[in-house]
JSON list of N, CA, C and O in Angstrom, two decimals:
[
{"chain": "X", "resi": 1, "resn": "ASN", "atom": "N", "xyz": [-39.68, 29.68, -15.51]},
{"chain": "X", "resi": 1, "resn": "ASN", "atom": "CA", "xyz": [-40.17, 27.90, -15.98]},
{"chain": "X", "resi": 1, "resn": "ASN", "atom": "C", "xyz": [-39.80, 27.46, -17.21]},
{"chain": "X", "resi": 1, "resn": "ASN", "atom": "O", "xyz": [-40.17, 27.57, -17.98]},
{"chain": "X", "resi": 2, "resn": "GLN", "atom": "N", "xyz": [-38.32, 27.65, -17.77]},
{"chain": "X", "resi": 2, "resn": "GLN", "atom": "CA", "xyz": [-37.26, 27.62, -18.52]},
{"chain": "X", "resi": 2, "resn": "GLN", "atom": "C", "xyz": [-37.95, 28.59, -19.30]},
{"chain": "X", "resi": 2, "resn": "GLN", "atom": "O", "xyz": [-37.47, 27.58, -20.92]},
{"chain": "X", "resi": 3, "resn": "ASP", "atom": "N", "xyz": [-38.54, 29.08, -19.50]},
{"chain": "X", "resi": 3, "resn": "ASP", "atom": "CA", "xyz": [-38.84, 29.98, -20.40]},
{"chain": "X", "resi": 3, "resn": "ASP", "atom": "C", "xyz": [-40.11, 29.54, -22.13]},
{"chain": "X", "resi": 3, "resn": "ASP", "atom": "O", "xyz": [-39.44, 29.46, -22.50]},
{"chain": "X", "resi": 4, "resn": "LEU", "atom": "N", "xyz": [-40.62, 27.99, -20.75]},
{"chain": "X", "resi": 4, "resn": "LEU", "atom": "CA", "xyz": [-41.04, 28.66, -21.98]},
{"chain": "X", "resi": 4, "resn": "LEU", "atom": "C", "xyz": [-43.04, 28.67, -22.25]},
{"chain": "X", "resi": 4, "resn": "LEU", "atom": "O", "xyz": [-43.30, 29.80, -21.19]},
{"chain": "X", "resi": 5, "resn": "THR", "atom": "N", "xyz": [-43.47, 28.64, -23.01]},
{"chain": "X", "resi": 5, "resn": "THR", "atom": "CA", "xyz": [-44.35, 29.42, -24.19]},
{"chain": "X", "resi": 5, "resn": "THR", "atom": "C", "xyz": [-46.00, 28.98, -23.43]},
{"chain": "X", "resi": 5, "resn": "THR", "atom": "O", "xyz": [-46.27, 27.78, -22.62]},
{"chain": "X", "resi": 6, "resn": "PRO", "atom": "N", "xyz": [-46.75, 29.92, -22.83]},
{"chain": "X", "resi": 6, "resn": "PRO", "atom": "CA", "xyz": [-47.98, 29.67, -22.29]},
{"chain": "X", "resi": 6, "resn": "PRO", "atom": "C", "xyz": [-48.34, 27.38, -23.20]},
{"chain": "X", "resi": 6, "resn": "PRO", "atom": "O", "xyz": [-48.93, 27.46, -22.68]},
{"chain": "X", "resi": 7, "resn": "HIS", "atom": "N", "xyz": [-48.75, 28.17, -24.63]},
{"chain": "X", "resi": 7, "resn": "HIS", "atom": "CA", "xyz": [-48.99, 26.38, -25.36]},
{"chain": "X", "resi": 7, "resn": "HIS", "atom": "C", "xyz": [-47.96, 25.49, -25.48]},
{"chain": "X", "resi": 7, "resn": "HIS", "atom": "O", "xyz": [-48.38, 24.32, -24.48]},
{"chain": "X", "resi": 8, "resn": "GLU", "atom": "N", "xyz": [-46.62, 26.55, -24.37]},
{"chain": "X", "resi": 8, "resn": "GLU", "atom": "CA", "xyz": [-45.67, 24.26, -24.65]},
{"chain": "X", "resi": 8, "resn": "GLU", "atom": "C", "xyz": [-46.49, 24.51, -23.12]},
{"chain": "X", "resi": 8, "resn": "GLU", "atom": "O", "xyz": [-45.62, 22.26, -23.03]},
{"chain": "X", "resi": 9, "resn": "THR", "atom": "N", "xyz": [-46.58, 25.47, -22.13]},
{"chain": "X", "resi": 9, "resn": "THR", "atom": "CA", "xyz": [-46.72, 24.35, -21.16]},
{"chain": "X", "resi": 9, "resn": "THR", "atom": "C", "xyz": [-47.87, 23.72, -20.79]},
{"chain": "X", "resi": 9, "resn": "THR", "atom": "O", "xyz": [-47.77, 23.38, -20.02]},
{"chain": "X", "resi": 10, "resn": "ARG", "atom": "N", "xyz": [-49.03, 24.21, -21.36]},
{"chain": "X", "resi": 10, "resn": "ARG", "atom": "CA", "xyz": [-50.62, 23.61, -21.84]},
{"chain": "X", "resi": 10, "resn": "ARG", "atom": "C", "xyz": [-50.24, 22.19, -22.38]},
{"chain": "X", "resi": 10, "resn": "ARG", "atom": "O", "xyz": [-51.05, 20.73, -21.62]},
{"chain": "X", "resi": 11, "resn": "ILE", "atom": "N", "xyz": [-49.38, 21.93, -23.51]},
{"chain": "X", "resi": 11, "resn": "ILE", "atom": "CA", "xyz": [-49.35, 21.17, -23.92]},
{"chain": "X", "resi": 11, "resn": "ILE", "atom": "C", "xyz": [-48.07, 19.82, -22.94]},
{"chain": "X", "resi": 11, "resn": "ILE", "atom": "O", "xyz": [-48.40, 18.61, -22.49]},
{"chain": "X", "resi": 12, "resn": "LEU", "atom": "N", "xyz": [-47.08, 20.48, -21.91]},
{"chain": "X", "resi": 12, "resn": "LEU", "atom": "CA", "xyz": [-47.17, 20.22, -21.56]},
{"chain": "X", "resi": 12, "resn": "LEU", "atom": "C", "xyz": [-47.48, 19.22, -20.07]},
{"chain": "X", "resi": 12, "resn": "LEU", "atom": "O", "xyz": [-47.28, 18.42, -19.57]},
{"chain": "X", "resi": 13, "resn": "LYS", "atom": "N", "xyz": [-48.48, 20.20, -19.74]},
{"chain": "X", "resi": 13, "resn": "LYS", "atom": "CA", "xyz": [-48.69, 19.43, -18.77]},
{"chain": "X", "resi": 13, "resn": "LYS", "atom": "C", "xyz": [-49.93, 18.45, -19.04]},
{"chain": "X", "resi": 13, "resn": "LYS", "atom": "O", "xyz": [-50.62, 17.76, -18.04]},
{"chain": "X", "resi": 14, "resn": "LEU", "atom": "N", "xyz": [-50.43, 18.10, -20.15]},
{"chain": "X", "resi": 14, "resn": "LEU", "atom": "CA", "xyz": [-50.96, 17.52, -21.06]},
{"chain": "X", "resi": 14, "resn": "LEU", "atom": "C", "xyz": [-50.17, 15.67, -20.95]},
{"chain": "X", "resi": 14, "resn": "LEU", "atom": "O", "xyz": [-50.61, 14.98, -21.06]},
{"chain": "X", "resi": 15, "resn": "LEU", "atom": "N", "xyz": [-49.30, 16.16, -20.85]},
{"chain": "X", "resi": 15, "resn": "LEU", "atom": "CA", "xyz": [-48.35, 14.59, -20.89]},
{"chain": "X", "resi": 15, "resn": "LEU", "atom": "C", "xyz": [-47.94, 14.10, -19.31]},
{"chain": "X", "resi": 15, "resn": "LEU", "atom": "O", "xyz": [-48.09, 13.46, -19.96]},
{"chain": "X", "resi": 16, "resn": "VAL", "atom": "N", "xyz": [-48.09, 15.18, -18.09]},
{"chain": "X", "resi": 16, "resn": "VAL", "atom": "CA", "xyz": [-47.95, 15.06, -17.66]},
{"chain": "X", "resi": 16, "resn": "VAL", "atom": "C", "xyz": [-49.38, 14.49, -17.26]},
{"chain": "X", "resi": 16, "resn": "VAL", "atom": "O", "xyz": [-49.56, 13.18, -16.44]},
{"chain": "X", "resi": 17, "resn": "GLU", "atom": "N", "xyz": [-50.06, 14.65, -17.54]},
{"chain": "X", "resi": 17, "resn": "GLU", "atom": "CA", "xyz": [-51.15, 13.97, -17.09]},
{"chain": "X", "resi": 17, "resn": "GLU", "atom": "C", "xyz": [-51.35, 12.38, -17.83]},
{"chain": "X", "resi": 17, "resn": "GLU", "atom": "O", "xyz": [-52.55, 11.97, -17.82]},
{"chain": "X", "resi": 18, "resn": "GLY", "atom": "N", "xyz": [-50.62, 12.49, -18.96]},
{"chain": "X", "resi": 18, "resn": "GLY", "atom": "CA", "xyz": [-50.85, 11.10, -19.22]},
{"chain": "X", "resi": 18, "resn": "GLY", "atom": "C", "xyz": [-51.53, 10.84, -20.71]},
{"chain": "X", "resi": 18, "resn": "GLY", "atom": "O", "xyz": [-50.95, 9.83, -21.24]},
{"chain": "X", "resi": 19, "resn": "HIS", "atom": "N", "xyz": [-51.25, 11.92, -21.09]},
{"chain": "X", "resi": 19, "resn": "HIS", "atom": "CA", "xyz": [-51.96, 12.29, -22.76]},
{"chain": "X", "resi": 19, "resn": "HIS", "atom": "C", "xyz": [-50.09, 11.96, -23.65]},
{"chain": "X", "resi": 19, "resn": "HIS", "atom": "O", "xyz": [-49.50, 12.43, -23.62]},
{"chain": "X", "resi": 20, "resn": "ASN", "atom": "N", "xyz": [-51.18, 11.01, -24.98]},
{"chain": "X", "resi": 20, "resn": "ASN", "atom": "CA", "xyz": [-49.45, 10.96, -25.55]},
{"chain": "X", "resi": 20, "resn": "ASN", "atom": "C", "xyz": [-49.73, 11.33, -26.57]},
{"chain": "X", "resi": 20, "resn": "ASN", "atom": "O", "xyz": [-51.19, 13.31, -26.70]},
{"chain": "X", "resi": 21, "resn": "TYR", "atom": "N", "xyz": [-48.96, 11.64, -27.94]},
{"chain": "X", "resi": 21, "resn": "TYR", "atom": "CA", "xyz": [-49.48, 13.23, -28.95]},
{"chain": "X", "resi": 21, "resn": "TYR", "atom": "C", "xyz": [-51.19, 12.70, -29.43]},
{"chain": "X", "resi": 21, "resn": "TYR", "atom": "O", "xyz": [-50.99, 14.57, -29.61]},
{"chain": "X", "resi": 22, "resn": "LYS", "atom": "N", "xyz": [-51.51, 12.08, -29.83]},
{"chain": "X", "resi": 22, "resn": "LYS", "atom": "CA", "xyz": [-52.65, 11.43, -30.28]},
{"chain": "X", "resi": 22, "resn": "LYS", "atom": "C", "xyz": [-53.68, 12.82, -29.72]},
{"chain": "X", "resi": 22, "resn": "LYS", "atom": "O", "xyz": [-54.77, 13.74, -30.25]},
{"chain": "X", "resi": 23, "resn": "THR", "atom": "N", "xyz": [-54.31, 12.02, -28.47]},
{"chain": "X", "resi": 23, "resn": "THR", "atom": "CA", "xyz": [-54.89, 12.88, -27.51]},
{"chain": "X", "resi": 23, "resn": "THR", "atom": "C", "xyz": [-55.06, 14.04, -26.90]},
{"chain": "X", "resi": 23, "resn": "THR", "atom": "O", "xyz": [-55.83, 14.80, -27.12]},
{"chain": "X", "resi": 24, "resn": "ALA", "atom": "N", "xyz": [-53.30, 14.43, -27.11]},
{"chain": "X", "resi": 24, "resn": "ALA", "atom": "CA", "xyz": [-52.95, 15.27, -26.75]},
{"chain": "X", "resi": 24, "resn": "ALA", "atom": "C", "xyz": [-53.02, 16.99, -27.99]},
{"chain": "X", "resi": 24, "resn": "ALA", "atom": "O", "xyz": [-54.38, 18.03, -27.69]},
{"chain": "X", "resi": 25, "resn": "ALA", "atom": "N", "xyz": [-53.38, 16.45, -28.71]},
{"chain": "X", "resi": 25, "resn": "ALA", "atom": "CA", "xyz": [-53.42, 16.81, -30.08]},
{"chain": "X", "resi": 25, "resn": "ALA", "atom": "C", "xyz": [-55.09, 17.09, -30.35]},
{"chain": "X", "resi": 25, "resn": "ALA", "atom": "O", "xyz": [-55.59, 18.16, -30.63]},
{"chain": "X", "resi": 26, "resn": "ALA", "atom": "N", "xyz": [-55.66, 16.20, -30.14]},
{"chain": "X", "resi": 26, "resn": "ALA", "atom": "CA", "xyz": [-57.16, 15.89, -30.47]},
{"chain": "X", "resi": 26, "resn": "ALA", "atom": "C", "xyz": [-57.56, 17.31, -28.96]},
{"chain": "X", "resi": 26, "resn": "ALA", "atom": "O", "xyz": [-58.32, 18.30, -29.32]},
{"chain": "X", "resi": 27, "resn": "GLU", "atom": "N", "xyz": [-57.16, 17.36, -28.03]},
{"chain": "X", "resi": 27, "resn": "GLU", "atom": "CA", "xyz": [-57.31, 17.78, -26.12]},
{"chain": "X", "resi": 27, "resn": "GLU", "atom": "C", "xyz": [-56.96, 19.34, -26.59]},
{"chain": "X", "resi": 27, "resn": "GLU", "atom": "O", "xyz": [-57.92, 20.52, -26.31]},
{"chain": "X", "resi": 28, "resn": "LEU", "atom": "N", "xyz": [-56.49, 19.48, -28.07]},
{"chain": "X", "resi": 28, "resn": "LEU", "atom": "CA", "xyz": [-56.08, 20.75, -28.09]},
{"chain": "X", "resi": 28, "resn": "LEU", "atom": "C", "xyz": [-57.43, 21.61, -29.13]},
{"chain": "X", "resi": 28, "resn": "LEU", "atom": "O", "xyz": [-56.55, 22.73, -29.54]},
{"chain": "X", "resi": 29, "resn": "GLY", "atom": "N", "xyz": [-57.48, 20.70, -30.09]},
{"chain": "X", "resi": 29, "resn": "GLY", "atom": "CA", "xyz": [-57.43, 20.54, -31.33]},
{"chain": "X", "resi": 29, "resn": "GLY", "atom": "C", "xyz": [-56.24, 21.34, -32.34]},
{"chain": "X", "resi": 29, "resn": "GLY", "atom": "O", "xyz": [-57.04, 21.51, -33.30]},
{"chain": "X", "resi": 30, "resn": "VAL", "atom": "N", "xyz": [-55.45, 20.58, -32.21]},
{"chain": "X", "resi": 30, "resn": "VAL", "atom": "CA", "xyz": [-54.72, 20.63, -32.98]},
{"chain": "X", "resi": 30, "resn": "VAL", "atom": "C", "xyz": [-54.25, 19.25, -33.89]},
{"chain": "X", "resi": 30, "resn": "VAL", "atom": "O", "xyz": [-54.26, 18.87, -33.53]},
{"chain": "X", "resi": 31, "resn": "SER", "atom": "N", "xyz": [-53.22, 19.69, -35.05]},
{"chain": "X", "resi": 31, "resn": "SER", "atom": "CA", "xyz": [-52.75, 18.13, -35.08]},
{"chain": "X", "resi": 31, "resn": "SER", "atom": "C", "xyz": [-51.60, 17.95, -34.08]},
{"chain": "X", "resi": 31, "resn": "SER", "atom": "O", "xyz": [-50.80, 18.30, -34.03]},
{"chain": "X", "resi": 32, "resn": "VAL", "atom": "N", "xyz": [-51.28, 16.17, -35.01]},
{"chain": "X", "resi": 32, "resn": "VAL", "atom": "CA", "xyz": [-50.40, 16.00, -34.21]},
{"chain": "X", "resi": 32, "resn": "VAL", "atom": "C", "xyz": [-49.13, 15.70, -34.67]},
{"chain": "X", "resi": 32, "resn": "VAL", "atom": "O", "xyz": [-47.94, 16.52, -33.42]},
{"chain": "X", "resi": 33, "resn": "ASN", "atom": "N", "xyz": [-48.83, 16.97, -36.25]},
{"chain": "X", "resi": 33, "resn": "ASN", "atom": "CA", "xyz": [-47.77, 17.55, -36.17]},
{"chain": "X", "resi": 33, "resn": "ASN", "atom": "C", "xyz": [-47.61, 18.65, -34.96]},
{"chain": "X", "resi": 33, "resn": "ASN", "atom": "O", "xyz": [-46.56, 18.97, -34.86]},
{"chain": "X", "resi": 34, "resn": "THR", "atom": "N", "xyz": [-48.64, 19.26, -35.26]},
{"chain": "X", "resi": 34, "resn": "THR", "atom": "CA", "xyz": [-48.63, 20.34, -34.37]},
{"chain": "X", "resi": 34, "resn": "THR", "atom": "C", "xyz": [-47.65, 20.40, -33.05]},
{"chain": "X", "resi": 34, "resn": "THR", "atom": "O", "xyz": [-47.04, 21.11, -32.14]},
{"chain": "X", "resi": 35, "resn": "VAL", "atom": "N", "xyz": [-48.48, 18.94, -32.37]},
{"chain": "X", "resi": 35, "resn": "VAL", "atom": "CA", "xyz": [-47.91, 18.83, -31.44]},
{"chain": "X", "resi": 35, "resn": "VAL", "atom": "C", "xyz": [-46.39, 18.58, -30.65]},
{"chain": "X", "resi": 35, "resn": "VAL", "atom": "O", "xyz": [-45.61, 19.15, -29.88]},
{"chain": "X", "resi": 36, "resn": "SER", "atom": "N", "xyz": [-46.17, 17.37, -31.71]},
{"chain": "X", "resi": 36, "resn": "SER", "atom": "CA", "xyz": [-44.95, 17.37, -32.29]},
{"chain": "X", "resi": 36, "resn": "SER", "atom": "C", "xyz": [-43.87, 18.68, -32.09]},
{"chain": "X", "resi": 36, "resn": "SER", "atom": "O", "xyz": [-42.58, 17.85, -31.91]},
{"chain": "X", "resi": 37, "resn": "PHE", "atom": "N", "xyz": [-44.23, 18.78, -33.13]},
{"chain": "X", "resi": 37, "resn": "PHE", "atom": "CA", "xyz": [-43.61, 20.15, -33.29]},
{"chain": "X", "resi": 37, "resn": "PHE", "atom": "C", "xyz": [-43.34, 20.94, -31.99]},
{"chain": "X", "resi": 37, "resn": "PHE", "atom": "O", "xyz": [-41.80, 21.41, -32.28]},
{"chain": "X", "resi": 38, "resn": "HIS", "atom": "N", "xyz": [-43.90, 21.63, -30.98]},
{"chain": "X", "resi": 38, "resn": "HIS", "atom": "CA", "xyz": [-43.84, 21.91, -29.45]},
{"chain": "X", "resi": 38, "resn": "HIS", "atom": "C", "xyz": [-42.98, 21.16, -29.06]},
{"chain": "X", "resi": 38, "resn": "HIS", "atom": "O", "xyz": [-42.45, 22.12, -28.38]},
{"chain": "X", "resi": 39, "resn": "VAL", "atom": "N", "xyz": [-43.82, 20.09, -28.57]},
{"chain": "X", "resi": 39, "resn": "VAL", "atom": "CA", "xyz": [-43.08, 19.22, -27.74]},
{"chain": "X", "resi": 39, "resn": "VAL", "atom": "C", "xyz": [-41.22, 18.43, -27.83]},
{"chain": "X", "resi": 39, "resn": "VAL", "atom": "O", "xyz": [-40.35, 18.99, -27.18]},
{"chain": "X", "resi": 40, "resn": "ARG", "atom": "N", "xyz": [-40.92, 18.98, -29.43]},
{"chain": "X", "resi": 40, "resn": "ARG", "atom": "CA", "xyz": [-39.50, 19.25, -29.54]},
{"chain": "X", "resi": 40, "resn": "ARG", "atom": "C", "xyz": [-38.72, 19.82, -28.65]},
{"chain": "X", "resi": 40, "resn": "ARG", "atom": "O", "xyz": [-37.03, 20.36, -28.66]},
{"chain": "X", "resi": 41, "resn": "HIS", "atom": "N", "xyz": [-39.84, 21.84, -29.64]},
{"chain": "X", "resi": 41, "resn": "HIS", "atom": "CA", "xyz": [-38.94, 22.67, -28.21]},
{"chain": "X", "resi": 41, "resn": "HIS", "atom": "C", "xyz": [-38.68, 23.11, -26.79]},
{"chain": "X", "resi": 41, "resn": "HIS", "atom": "O", "xyz": [-38.34, 22.85, -26.64]},
{"chain": "X", "resi": 42, "resn": "ILE", "atom": "N", "xyz": [-40.41, 22.67, -27.23]},
{"chain": "X", "resi": 42, "resn": "ILE", "atom": "CA", "xyz": [-40.31, 22.01, -24.82]},
{"chain": "X", "resi": 42, "resn": "ILE", "atom": "C", "xyz": [-38.48, 20.64, -24.64]},
{"chain": "X", "resi": 42, "resn": "ILE", "atom": "O", "xyz": [-38.20, 21.78, -23.57]},
{"chain": "X", "resi": 43, "resn": "TYR", "atom": "N", "xyz": [-38.42, 20.27, -25.50]},
{"chain": "X", "resi": 43, "resn": "TYR", "atom": "CA", "xyz": [-37.42, 19.03, -25.28]},
{"chain": "X", "resi": 43, "resn": "TYR", "atom": "C", "xyz": [-36.44, 20.07, -25.27]},
{"chain": "X", "resi": 43, "resn": "TYR", "atom": "O", "xyz": [-35.50, 19.97, -24.45]},
{"chain": "X", "resi": 44, "resn": "GLU", "atom": "N", "xyz": [-36.15, 20.83, -25.98]},
{"chain": "X", "resi": 44, "resn": "GLU", "atom": "CA", "xyz": [-34.64, 21.77, -25.83]},
{"chain": "X", "resi": 44, "resn": "GLU", "atom": "C", "xyz": [-34.14, 22.15, -25.31]},
{"chain": "X", "resi": 44, "resn": "GLU", "atom": "O", "xyz": [-33.66, 22.86, -24.39]},
{"chain": "X", "resi": 45, "resn": "LYS", "atom": "N", "xyz": [-36.20, 22.94, -24.64]},
{"chain": "X", "resi": 45, "resn": "LYS", "atom": "CA", "xyz": [-35.71, 24.52, -23.40]},
{"chain": "X", "resi": 45, "resn": "LYS", "atom": "C", "xyz": [-35.30, 23.42, -22.09]},
{"chain": "X", "resi": 45, "resn": "LYS", "atom": "O", "xyz": [-35.23, 23.67, -21.65]},
{"chain": "X", "resi": 46, "resn": "LEU", "atom": "N", "xyz": [-36.33, 22.10, -21.80]},
{"chain": "X", "resi": 46, "resn": "LEU", "atom": "CA", "xyz": [-35.53, 21.81, -20.79]},
{"chain": "X", "resi": 46, "resn": "LEU", "atom": "C", "xyz": [-34.36, 20.74, -20.74]},
{"chain": "X", "resi": 46, "resn": "LEU", "atom": "O", "xyz": [-33.97, 20.15, -19.44]},
{"chain": "X", "resi": 47, "resn": "GLN", "atom": "N", "xyz": [-34.13, 20.51, -21.75]},
{"chain": "X", "resi": 47, "resn": "GLN", "atom": "CA", "xyz": [-32.54, 19.80, -22.01]},
{"chain": "X", "resi": 47, "resn": "GLN", "atom": "C", "xyz": [-33.47, 18.62, -21.80]},
{"chain": "X", "resi": 47, "resn": "GLN", "atom": "O", "xyz": [-32.29, 17.78, -21.05]},
{"chain": "X", "resi": 48, "resn": "VAL", "atom": "N", "xyz": [-33.83, 17.83, -22.13]},
{"chain": "X", "resi": 48, "resn": "VAL", "atom": "CA", "xyz": [-34.14, 16.36, -22.26]},
{"chain": "X", "resi": 48, "resn": "VAL", "atom": "C", "xyz": [-34.37, 15.93, -22.88]},
{"chain": "X", "resi": 48, "resn": "VAL", "atom": "O", "xyz": [-34.70, 16.70, -24.17]},
{"chain": "X", "resi": 49, "resn": "HIS", "atom": "N", "xyz": [-34.89, 14.24, -23.94]},
{"chain": "X", "resi": 49, "resn": "HIS", "atom": "CA", "xyz": [-34.55, 13.52, -24.43]},
{"chain": "X", "resi": 49, "resn": "HIS", "atom": "C", "xyz": [-35.51, 12.56, -24.60]},
{"chain": "X", "resi": 49, "resn": "HIS", "atom": "O", "xyz": [-36.00, 11.65, -25.71]},
{"chain": "X", "resi": 50, "resn": "SER", "atom": "N", "xyz": [-37.10, 13.22, -24.10]},
{"chain": "X", "resi": 50, "resn": "SER", "atom": "CA", "xyz": [-38.09, 12.05, -23.72]},
{"chain": "X", "resi": 50, "resn": "SER", "atom": "C", "xyz": [-38.91, 12.53, -22.97]},
{"chain": "X", "resi": 50, "resn": "SER", "atom": "O", "xyz": [-39.07, 13.15, -21.74]},
{"chain": "X", "resi": 51, "resn": "LYS", "atom": "N", "xyz": [-40.58, 11.56, -23.39]},
{"chain": "X", "resi": 51, "resn": "LYS", "atom": "CA", "xyz": [-41.49, 12.44, -23.08]},
{"chain": "X", "resi": 51, "resn": "LYS", "atom": "C", "xyz": [-41.22, 12.22, -21.04]},
{"chain": "X", "resi": 51, "resn": "LYS", "atom": "O", "xyz": [-41.68, 13.18, -21.01]},
{"chain": "X", "resi": 52, "resn": "SER", "atom": "N", "xyz": [-40.90, 11.31, -20.50]},
{"chain": "X", "resi": 52, "resn": "SER", "atom": "CA", "xyz": [-41.12, 10.57, -19.58]},
{"chain": "X", "resi": 52, "resn": "SER", "atom": "C", "xyz": [-39.88, 11.61, -18.34]},
{"chain": "X", "resi": 52, "resn": "SER", "atom": "O", "xyz": [-40.13, 11.88, -17.67]},
{"chain": "X", "resi": 53, "resn": "GLU", "atom": "N", "xyz": [-38.81, 12.16, -19.23]},
{"chain": "X", "resi": 53, "resn": "GLU", "atom": "CA", "xyz": [-37.62, 12.67, -18.52]},
{"chain": "X", "resi": 53, "resn": "GLU", "atom": "C", "xyz": [-38.46, 14.02, -18.92]},
{"chain": "X", "resi": 53, "resn": "GLU", "atom": "O", "xyz": [-38.62, 14.95, -17.59]},
{"chain": "X", "resi": 54, "resn": "ALA", "atom": "N", "xyz": [-39.20, 14.55, -19.43]},
{"chain": "X", "resi": 54, "resn": "ALA", "atom": "CA", "xyz": [-40.30, 16.00, -19.80]},
{"chain": "X", "resi": 54, "resn": "ALA", "atom": "C", "xyz": [-40.77, 15.65, -18.79]},
{"chain": "X", "resi": 54, "resn": "ALA", "atom": "O", "xyz": [-40.99, 17.12, -18.39]},
{"chain": "X", "resi": 55, "resn": "VAL", "atom": "N", "xyz": [-41.38, 14.65, -18.09]},
{"chain": "X", "resi": 55, "resn": "VAL", "atom": "CA", "xyz": [-42.85, 14.47, -17.25]},
{"chain": "X", "resi": 55, "resn": "VAL", "atom": "C", "xyz": [-41.62, 14.90, -16.51]},
{"chain": "X", "resi": 55, "resn": "VAL", "atom": "O", "xyz": [-42.27, 15.06, -15.02]},
{"chain": "X", "resi": 56, "resn": "ALA", "atom": "N", "xyz": [-41.38, 13.98, -15.12]},
{"chain": "X", "resi": 56, "resn": "ALA", "atom": "CA", "xyz": [-40.48, 14.24, -14.20]},
{"chain": "X", "resi": 56, "resn": "ALA", "atom": "C", "xyz": [-39.48, 15.32, -14.44]},
{"chain": "X", "resi": 56, "resn": "ALA", "atom": "O", "xyz": [-40.08, 15.64, -13.19]},
{"chain": "X", "resi": 57, "resn": "LYS", "atom": "N", "xyz": [-39.29, 15.67, -15.35]},
{"chain": "X", "resi": 57, "resn": "LYS", "atom": "CA", "xyz": [-38.72, 16.87, -15.17]},
{"chain": "X", "resi": 57, "resn": "LYS", "atom": "C", "xyz": [-39.47, 18.12, -14.03]},
{"chain": "X", "resi": 57, "resn": "LYS", "atom": "O", "xyz": [-39.43, 19.54, -13.69]},
{"chain": "X", "resi": 58, "resn": "ALA", "atom": "N", "xyz": [-40.65, 18.55, -15.12]},
{"chain": "X", "resi": 58, "resn": "ALA", "atom": "CA", "xyz": [-42.01, 18.89, -15.10]},
{"chain": "X", "resi": 58, "resn": "ALA", "atom": "C", "xyz": [-42.24, 19.58, -13.80]},
{"chain": "X", "resi": 58, "resn": "ALA", "atom": "O", "xyz": [-42.73, 20.35, -13.18]},
{"chain": "X", "resi": 59, "resn": "LEU", "atom": "N", "xyz": [-42.18, 17.68, -13.07]},
{"chain": "X", "resi": 59, "resn": "LEU", "atom": "CA", "xyz": [-42.83, 17.15, -11.60]},
{"chain": "X", "resi": 59, "resn": "LEU", "atom": "C", "xyz": [-42.00, 17.66, -10.84]},
{"chain": "X", "resi": 59, "resn": "LEU", "atom": "O", "xyz": [-42.02, 19.07, -9.69]},
{"chain": "X", "resi": 60, "resn": "LYS", "atom": "N", "xyz": [-40.68, 18.00, -10.90]},
{"chain": "X", "resi": 60, "resn": "LYS", "atom": "CA", "xyz": [-39.77, 17.93, -10.68]},
{"chain": "X", "resi": 60, "resn": "LYS", "atom": "C", "xyz": [-39.07, 19.48, -10.07]},
{"chain": "X", "resi": 60, "resn": "LYS", "atom": "O", "xyz": [-39.44, 20.22, -8.46]},
{"chain": "X", "resi": 61, "resn": "ASN", "atom": "N", "xyz": [-39.74, 20.08, -11.25]},
{"chain": "X", "resi": 61, "resn": "ASN", "atom": "CA", "xyz": [-39.58, 21.83, -11.16]},
{"chain": "X", "resi": 61, "resn": "ASN", "atom": "C", "xyz": [-41.06, 22.69, -11.12]},
{"chain": "X", "resi": 61, "resn": "ASN", "atom": "O", "xyz": [-41.34, 23.18, -11.38]},
{"chain": "X", "resi": 62, "resn": "ASN", "atom": "N", "xyz": [-42.15, 22.29, -10.64]},
{"chain": "X", "resi": 62, "resn": "ASN", "atom": "CA", "xyz": [-42.94, 22.21, -10.76]},
{"chain": "X", "resi": 62, "resn": "ASN", "atom": "C", "xyz": [-43.39, 22.98, -12.01]},
{"chain": "X", "resi": 62, "resn": "ASN", "atom": "O", "xyz": [-44.24, 24.72, -11.98]},
{"chain": "X", "resi": 63, "resn": "LEU", "atom": "N", "xyz": [-43.02, 22.75, -13.28]},
{"chain": "X", "resi": 63, "resn": "LEU", "atom": "CA", "xyz": [-43.81, 23.71, -14.71]},
{"chain": "X", "resi": 63, "resn": "LEU", "atom": "C", "xyz": [-44.78, 23.49, -15.37]},
{"chain": "X", "resi": 63, "resn": "LEU", "atom": "O", "xyz": [-45.75, 24.19, -15.66]},
{"chain": "X", "resi": 64, "resn": "VAL", "atom": "N", "xyz": [-45.44, 23.21, -13.75]},
{"chain": "X", "resi": 64, "resn": "VAL", "atom": "CA", "xyz": [-47.24, 22.54, -14.43]},
{"chain": "X", "resi": 64, "resn": "VAL", "atom": "C", "xyz": [-48.26, 22.96, -13.64]},
{"chain": "X", "resi": 64, "resn": "VAL", "atom": "O", "xyz": [-47.75, 22.54, -12.35]}
]
């Protein structure tokens, strides 16, 4: 699964479910900065540049 950490996988799952950074942060009880920090790593690992690309790739490759 592209070597995503469990935390990154959780965040990616929230994005797939339609959350934005703010609601994902609230859901996980972390700051928006924490979410965007992890999302940057997710983008690097998935080699994507946007939330929609990340979501598409996550679904296509059954990452969540």
